[in-house]
Amino acid sequence: MRSHWTLRYILDRAANLLYQKMHPGHPWLTPAAIRILGGSLDHQSRGLEFGSGRSTIWLARRVRRLFSVEHDPAWYEKVKQNLEFYMIGNVDYHLARREPEGSTGTPAYVRLARELPDRELDFVLVDGIYRDQCVLAALPKLRPGGLLVIDNVNRYLPSDSRAPHSRTPADGPDGPGWGQVAEQLKDWKVFWNSNGVFDTAIYFKP
């Protein structure tokens, strides 16, 4: 297998690390995706994120209400402490542990989305576990014109991305769940952006 550690990748990685150092409060998304997402939000926006972290505080400061779900207890406590430190009170923050191997049914992590009203969210950020299930559960919750943001999308849906571990058109989607995602999103307008290290896609609901 050809190594992705090419000169171009090393330069892309260095540029990404420099960006993160210069913007320590920004989410771990591509810079272009951050600009589009930030420009689409206002203090009336309501959204959902799967996978918490830098994005939680960044989003909370720009929206009216944020629903957030995390599976890792230690990380959950760290983000919770940050929310308390910055006195952010507009986040409904939930801990939903990863289901044991062999479990059947819908994971609790995914069920959070299904409990929200349909067509009421302005955005959904998918950057955690069970990503294909999270996307499928969240689609009915987005209002028309709402944004679906999938980070590391190149690992799950085919593209011509140069980022490592990207799926090619010949590979197809990463399993049946992502096949359903691709079918559901085929008519949605999309902004797909790569920094050479990872890709972020923003889909716009018709």
PDB file of C-alpha atoms in Angstrom:
ATOM      1  CA  MET A   1       0.000   0.000   0.000  1.00  0.00           C
ATOM      2  CA  ARG A   2       1.334   3.411  -0.939  1.00  0.00           C
ATOM      3  CA  SER A   3       2.095   5.615   2.054  1.00  0.00           C
ATOM      4  CA  HIS A   4       0.200   8.878   2.338  1.00  0.00           C
ATOM      5  CA  TRP A   5       3.292  10.517   3.855  1.00  0.00           C
ATOM      6  CA  THR A   6       4.199  12.404   0.705  1.00  0.00           C
ATOM      7  CA  LEU A   7       5.753  15.864   0.612  1.00  0.00           C
ATOM      8  CA  ARG A   8       2.371  17.317  -0.289  1.00  0.00           C
ATOM      9  CA  TYR A   9       0.699  15.615   2.690  1.00  0.00           C
ATOM     10  CA  ILE A  10       3.442  16.814   5.046  1.00  0.00           C
ATOM     11  CA  LEU A  11       2.906  20.393   3.845  1.00  0.00           C
ATOM     12  CA  ASP A  12      -0.884  20.023   4.154  1.00  0.00           C
ATOM     13  CA  ARG A  13      -0.506  18.647   7.662  1.00  0.00           C
ATOM     14  CA  ALA A  14       1.831  21.463   8.686  1.00  0.00           C
ATOM     15  CA  ALA A  15      -0.626  24.041   7.333  1.00  0.00           C
ATOM     16  CA  ASN A  16      -3.468  22.389   9.256  1.00  0.00           C
ATOM     17  CA  LEU A  17      -1.478  22.363  12.502  1.00  0.00           C
ATOM     18  CA  LEU A  18      -0.577  26.027  12.016  1.00  0.00           C
ATOM     19  CA  TYR A  19      -4.237  26.922  11.446  1.00  0.00           C
ATOM     20  CA  GLN A  20      -5.293  25.097  14.619  1.00  0.00           C
ATOM     21  CA  LYS A  21      -2.565  26.836  16.611  1.00  0.00           C
ATOM     22  CA  MET A  22      -3.637  30.253  15.306  1.00  0.00           C
ATOM     23  CA  HIS A  23      -7.352  29.525  15.879  1.00  0.00           C
ATOM     24  CA  PRO A  24      -7.469  27.523  19.132  1.00  0.00           C
ATOM     25  CA  GLY A  25     -11.182  28.102  19.592  1.00  0.00           C
ATOM     26  CA  HIS A  26     -12.265  26.905  16.156  1.00  0.00           C
ATOM     27  CA  PRO A  27     -13.878  23.502  15.546  1.00  0.00           C
ATOM     28  CA  TRP A  28     -11.804  20.719  13.990  1.00  0.00           C
ATOM     29  CA  LEU A  29     -13.335  21.279  10.562  1.00  0.00           C
ATOM     30  CA  THR A  30     -11.753  22.630   7.397  1.00  0.00           C
ATOM     31  CA  PRO A  31     -11.310  26.434   7.474  1.00  0.00           C
ATOM     32  CA  ALA A  32     -13.623  26.944   4.493  1.00  0.00           C
ATOM     33  CA  ALA A  33     -16.345  24.867   6.144  1.00  0.00           C
ATOM     34  CA  ILE A  34     -15.973  26.894   9.347  1.00  0.00           C
ATOM     35  CA  ARG A  35     -16.465  30.125   7.405  1.00  0.00           C
ATOM     36  CA  ILE A  36     -19.611  28.858   5.695  1.00  0.00           C
ATOM     37  CA  LEU A  37     -21.076  27.421   8.876  1.00  0.00           C
ATOM     38  CA  GLY A  38     -20.303  30.537  10.886  1.00  0.00           C
ATOM     39  CA  GLY A  39     -21.820  32.768   8.247  1.00  0.00           C
ATOM     40  CA  SER A  40     -25.017  30.715   8.233  1.00  0.00           C
ATOM     41  CA  LEU A  41     -25.702  30.899  11.977  1.00  0.00           C
ATOM     42  CA  ASP A  42     -27.365  33.576  14.076  1.00  0.00           C
ATOM     43  CA  HIS A  43     -28.744  33.888  17.565  1.00  0.00           C
ATOM     44  CA  GLN A  44     -32.060  32.362  16.519  1.00  0.00           C
ATOM     45  CA  SER A  45     -30.443  29.184  15.166  1.00  0.00           C
ATOM     46  CA  ARG A  46     -31.034  25.783  16.735  1.00  0.00           C
ATOM     47  CA  GLY A  47     -28.742  22.857  16.062  1.00  0.00           C
ATOM     48  CA  LEU A  48     -27.520  19.421  17.020  1.00  0.00           C
ATOM     49  CA  GLU A  49     -23.990  18.052  17.181  1.00  0.00           C
ATOM     50  CA  PHE A  50     -22.884  14.449  17.463  1.00  0.00           C
ATOM     51  CA  GLY A  51     -19.448  14.517  19.085  1.00  0.00           C
ATOM     52  CA  SER A  52     -18.535  17.394  21.376  1.00  0.00           C
ATOM     53  CA  GLY A  53     -15.353  19.411  21.779  1.00  0.00           C
ATOM     54  CA  ARG A  54     -14.136  22.740  20.467  1.00  0.00           C
ATOM     55  CA  SER A  55     -17.216  22.935  18.290  1.00  0.00           C
ATOM     56  CA  THR A  56     -19.535  22.907  21.312  1.00  0.00           C
ATOM     57  CA  ILE A  57     -18.453  26.241  22.729  1.00  0.00           C
ATOM     58  CA  TRP A  58     -17.882  27.769  19.290  1.00  0.00           C
ATOM     59  CA  LEU A  59     -21.407  26.868  18.190  1.00  0.00           C
ATOM     60  CA  ALA A  60     -23.066  27.742  21.491  1.00  0.00           C
ATOM     61  CA  ARG A  61     -21.738  31.294  21.299  1.00  0.00           C
ATOM     62  CA  ARG A  62     -23.407  31.768  17.901  1.00  0.00           C
ATOM     63  CA  VAL A  63     -26.809  30.104  18.302  1.00  0.00           C
ATOM     64  CA  ARG A  64     -29.934  30.168  20.400  1.00  0.00           C
ATOM     65  CA  ARG A  65     -29.920  26.486  21.383  1.00  0.00           C
ATOM     66  CA  LEU A  66     -27.528  23.596  20.857  1.00  0.00           C
ATOM     67  CA  PHE A  67     -28.221  19.930  21.518  1.00  0.00           C
ATOM     68  CA  SER A  68     -24.996  17.950  21.919  1.00  0.00           C
ATOM     69  CA  VAL A  69     -24.276  14.275  22.525  1.00  0.00           C
ATOM     70  CA  GLU A  70     -20.979  12.667  23.577  1.00  0.00           C
ATOM     71  CA  HIS A  71     -20.066   9.001  24.165  1.00  0.00           C
ATOM     72  CA  ASP A  72     -16.803   9.308  26.105  1.00  0.00           C
ATOM     73  CA  PRO A  73     -17.341   9.971  29.862  1.00  0.00           C
ATOM     74  CA  ALA A  74     -13.941  11.598  30.462  1.00  0.00           C
ATOM     75  CA  TRP A  75     -14.288  13.897  27.443  1.00  0.00           C
ATOM     76  CA  TYR A  76     -17.878  14.673  28.428  1.00  0.00           C
ATOM     77  CA  GLU A  77     -16.722  15.873  31.855  1.00  0.00           C
ATOM     78  CA  LYS A  78     -13.984  18.020  30.316  1.00  0.00           C
ATOM     79  CA  VAL A  79     -16.378  19.737  27.893  1.00  0.00           C
ATOM     80  CA  LYS A  80     -18.980  20.118  30.640  1.00  0.00           C
ATOM     81  CA  GLN A  81     -16.426  21.875  32.841  1.00  0.00           C
ATOM     82  CA  ASN A  82     -15.534  24.208  29.959  1.00  0.00           C
ATOM     83  CA  LEU A  83     -19.196  25.066  29.444  1.00  0.00           C
ATOM     84  CA  GLU A  84     -19.513  25.877  33.144  1.00  0.00           C
ATOM     85  CA  PHE A  85     -16.264  27.875  33.162  1.00  0.00           C
ATOM     86  CA  TYR A  86     -17.447  30.065  30.291  1.00  0.00           C
ATOM     87  CA  MET A  87     -20.953  30.258  31.815  1.00  0.00           C
ATOM     88  CA  ILE A  88     -22.614  28.895  28.688  1.00  0.00           C
ATOM     89  CA  GLY A  89     -26.171  27.869  29.437  1.00  0.00           C
ATOM     90  CA  ASN A  90     -27.782  27.272  26.051  1.00  0.00           C
ATOM     91  CA  VAL A  91     -26.450  23.734  25.518  1.00  0.00           C
ATOM     92  CA  ASP A  92     -28.489  20.600  26.231  1.00  0.00           C
ATOM     93  CA  TYR A  93     -25.527  18.285  26.769  1.00  0.00           C
ATOM     94  CA  HIS A  94     -25.987  14.517  26.924  1.00  0.00           C
ATOM     95  CA  LEU A  95     -23.701  11.573  27.700  1.00  0.00           C
ATOM     96  CA  ALA A  96     -24.660   8.424  25.787  1.00  0.00           C
ATOM     97  CA  ARG A  97     -22.060   5.670  26.065  1.00  0.00           C
ATOM     98  CA  ARG A  98     -21.138   3.450  23.142  1.00  0.00           C
ATOM     99  CA  GLU A  99     -23.316   0.333  23.035  1.00  0.00           C
ATOM    100  CA  PRO A 100     -21.669  -3.028  23.888  1.00  0.00           C
ATOM    101  CA  GLU A 101     -20.533  -5.194  20.997  1.00  0.00           C
ATOM    102  CA  GLY A 102     -23.346  -7.293  19.617  1.00  0.00           C
ATOM    103  CA  SER A 103     -26.089  -4.932  20.766  1.00  0.00           C
ATOM    104  CA  THR A 104     -29.117  -4.605  18.535  1.00  0.00           C
ATOM    105  CA  GLY A 105     -31.537  -1.766  18.068  1.00  0.00           C
ATOM    106  CA  THR A 106     -30.911   1.966  17.839  1.00  0.00           C
ATOM    107  CA  PRO A 107     -28.059   3.182  20.068  1.00  0.00           C
ATOM    108  CA  ALA A 108     -28.972   5.721  22.743  1.00  0.00           C
ATOM    109  CA  TYR A 109     -26.416   8.021  21.107  1.00  0.00           C
ATOM    110  CA  VAL A 110     -28.555   8.130  17.972  1.00  0.00           C
ATOM    111  CA  ARG A 111     -31.938   8.221  19.710  1.00  0.00           C
ATOM    112  CA  LEU A 112     -31.349  11.799  20.879  1.00  0.00           C
ATOM    113  CA  ALA A 113     -31.964  13.007  17.340  1.00  0.00           C
ATOM    114  CA  ARG A 114     -35.112  10.935  16.941  1.00  0.00           C
ATOM    115  CA  GLU A 115     -36.610  12.555  20.027  1.00  0.00           C
ATOM    116  CA  LEU A 116     -36.342  16.059  18.553  1.00  0.00           C
ATOM    117  CA  PRO A 117     -39.201  17.577  16.506  1.00  0.00           C
ATOM    118  CA  ASP A 118     -39.052  17.265  12.728  1.00  0.00           C
ATOM    119  CA  ARG A 119     -38.021  20.204  10.530  1.00  0.00           C
ATOM    120  CA  GLU A 120     -36.938  22.428  13.438  1.00  0.00           C
ATOM    121  CA  LEU A 121     -33.131  22.359  13.304  1.00  0.00           C
ATOM    122  CA  ASP A 122     -31.062  24.833  11.346  1.00  0.00           C
ATOM    123  CA  PHE A 123     -27.971  22.621  11.317  1.00  0.00           C
ATOM    124  CA  VAL A 124     -26.631  19.224  12.342  1.00  0.00           C
ATOM    125  CA  LEU A 125     -22.922  18.512  12.806  1.00  0.00           C
ATOM    126  CA  VAL A 126     -21.922  14.833  12.593  1.00  0.00           C
ATOM    127  CA  ASP A 127     -18.456  14.289  14.065  1.00  0.00           C
ATOM    128  CA  GLY A 128     -18.756  11.378  16.486  1.00  0.00           C
ATOM    129  CA  ILE A 129     -19.582   7.664  16.488  1.00  0.00           C
ATOM    130  CA  TYR A 130     -22.330   5.827  14.542  1.00  0.00           C
ATOM    131  CA  ARG A 131     -22.015   8.522  11.887  1.00  0.00           C
ATOM    132  CA  ASP A 132     -24.160   6.895   9.210  1.00  0.00           C
ATOM    133  CA  GLN A 133     -26.970   6.241  11.698  1.00  0.00           C
ATOM    134  CA  CYS A 134     -26.667   9.776  13.052  1.00  0.00           C
ATOM    135  CA  VAL A 135     -27.016  11.278   9.582  1.00  0.00           C
ATOM    136  CA  LEU A 136     -30.078   9.190   8.750  1.00  0.00           C
ATOM    137  CA  ALA A 137     -31.732  10.004  12.087  1.00  0.00           C
ATOM    138  CA  ALA A 138     -31.035  13.727  11.708  1.00  0.00           C
ATOM    139  CA  LEU A 139     -32.266  14.274   8.149  1.00  0.00           C
ATOM    140  CA  PRO A 140     -35.975  14.646   9.057  1.00  0.00           C
ATOM    141  CA  LYS A 141     -35.073  17.060  11.845  1.00  0.00           C
ATOM    142  CA  LEU A 142     -33.538  19.655   9.524  1.00  0.00           C
ATOM    143  CA  ARG A 143     -35.729  22.433   8.201  1.00  0.00           C
ATOM    144  CA  PRO A 144     -35.671  23.156   4.452  1.00  0.00           C
ATOM    145  CA  GLY A 145     -32.491  25.130   3.828  1.00  0.00           C
ATOM    146  CA  GLY A 146     -30.862  23.611   6.913  1.00  0.00           C
ATOM    147  CA  LEU A 147     -27.226  22.503   6.928  1.00  0.00           C
ATOM    148  CA  LEU A 148     -25.907  18.980   7.422  1.00  0.00           C
ATOM    149  CA  VAL A 149     -22.184  19.021   8.231  1.00  0.00           C
ATOM    150  CA  ILE A 150     -20.250  15.734   8.006  1.00  0.00           C
ATOM    151  CA  ASP A 151     -16.639  15.808   9.106  1.00  0.00           C
ATOM    152  CA  ASN A 152     -14.074  13.317   7.752  1.00  0.00           C
ATOM    153  CA  VAL A 153     -16.633  12.642   5.056  1.00  0.00           C
ATOM    154  CA  ASN A 154     -13.942  11.360   2.680  1.00  0.00           C
ATOM    155  CA  ARG A 155     -13.627   8.221   4.819  1.00  0.00           C
ATOM    156  CA  TYR A 156     -17.267   7.284   4.288  1.00  0.00           C
ATOM    157  CA  LEU A 157     -18.458   8.623   0.932  1.00  0.00           C
ATOM    158  CA  PRO A 158     -16.565   8.398  -2.372  1.00  0.00           C
ATOM    159  CA  SER A 159     -14.777  11.412  -3.801  1.00  0.00           C
ATOM    160  CA  ASP A 160     -11.590  12.435  -5.579  1.00  0.00           C
ATOM    161  CA  SER A 161     -10.054  13.770  -2.357  1.00  0.00           C
ATOM    162  CA  ARG A 162      -6.292  13.521  -1.873  1.00  0.00           C
ATOM    163  CA  ALA A 163      -6.668  13.232   1.918  1.00  0.00           C
ATOM    164  CA  PRO A 164      -5.552   9.908   3.440  1.00  0.00           C
ATOM    165  CA  HIS A 165      -8.018   7.034   3.775  1.00  0.00           C
ATOM    166  CA  SER A 166     -10.374   8.564   1.218  1.00  0.00           C
ATOM    167  CA  ARG A 167     -12.853   6.354  -0.587  1.00  0.00           C
ATOM    168  CA  THR A 168     -12.755   6.510  -4.364  1.00  0.00           C
ATOM    169  CA  PRO A 169     -15.762   6.258  -6.703  1.00  0.00           C
ATOM    170  CA  ALA A 170     -14.658   2.682  -7.368  1.00  0.00           C
ATOM    171  CA  ASP A 171     -14.792   1.940  -3.612  1.00  0.00           C
ATOM    172  CA  GLY A 172     -18.307   3.331  -3.226  1.00  0.00           C
ATOM    173  CA  PRO A 173     -19.833   4.236   0.150  1.00  0.00           C
ATOM    174  CA  ASP A 174     -18.495   2.609   3.318  1.00  0.00           C
ATOM    175  CA  GLY A 175     -21.186  -0.012   3.841  1.00  0.00           C
ATOM    176  CA  PRO A 176     -24.977  -0.217   3.542  1.00  0.00           C
ATOM    177  CA  GLY A 177     -25.637   2.617   5.991  1.00  0.00           C
ATOM    178  CA  TRP A 178     -23.514   5.036   4.027  1.00  0.00           C
ATOM    179  CA  GLY A 179     -25.120   3.731   0.861  1.00  0.00           C
ATOM    180  CA  GLN A 180     -28.470   4.900   2.268  1.00  0.00           C
ATOM    181  CA  VAL A 181     -26.906   8.243   3.174  1.00  0.00           C
ATOM    182  CA  ALA A 182     -25.589   8.690  -0.355  1.00  0.00           C
ATOM    183  CA  GLU A 183     -29.001   7.908  -1.805  1.00  0.00           C
ATOM    184  CA  GLN A 184     -30.769  10.323   0.547  1.00  0.00           C
ATOM    185  CA  LEU A 185     -28.325  13.139  -0.198  1.00  0.00           C
ATOM    186  CA  LYS A 186     -27.937  12.673  -3.950  1.00  0.00           C
ATOM    187  CA  ASP A 187     -30.154  15.657  -4.810  1.00  0.00           C
ATOM    188  CA  TRP A 188     -28.843  17.976  -2.082  1.00  0.00           C
ATOM    189  CA  LYS A 189     -26.531  20.838  -2.926  1.00  0.00           C
ATOM    190  CA  VAL A 190     -23.156  20.196  -1.309  1.00  0.00           C
ATOM    191  CA  PHE A 191     -19.997  22.128  -0.491  1.00  0.00           C
ATOM    192  CA  TRP A 192     -17.215  19.546  -0.105  1.00  0.00           C
ATOM    193  CA  ASN A 193     -13.884  20.901   1.058  1.00  0.00           C
ATOM    194  CA  SER A 194     -10.502  19.279   1.775  1.00  0.00           C
ATOM    195  CA  ASN A 195      -7.402  20.607   3.485  1.00  0.00           C
ATOM    196  CA  GLY A 196      -5.394  17.604   2.343  1.00  0.00           C
ATOM    197  CA  VAL A 197      -5.578  16.000   5.783  1.00  0.00           C
ATOM    198  CA  PHE A 198      -9.331  15.504   6.088  1.00  0.00           C
ATOM    199  CA  ASP A 199     -12.510  16.655   4.361  1.00  0.00           C
ATOM    200  CA  THR A 200     -15.651  18.383   5.610  1.00  0.00           C
ATOM    201  CA  ALA A 201     -18.873  18.401   3.603  1.00  0.00           C
ATOM    202  CA  ILE A 202     -21.811  20.760   4.109  1.00  0.00           C
ATOM    203  CA  TYR A 203     -25.084  19.612   2.549  1.00  0.00           C
ATOM    204  CA  PHE A 204     -27.989  22.023   2.101  1.00  0.00           C
ATOM    205  CA  LYS A 205     -31.451  20.528   2.564  1.00  0.00           C
ATOM    206  CA  PRO A 206     -33.774  21.303  -0.369  1.00  0.00           C
TER     207      PRO A 206
END
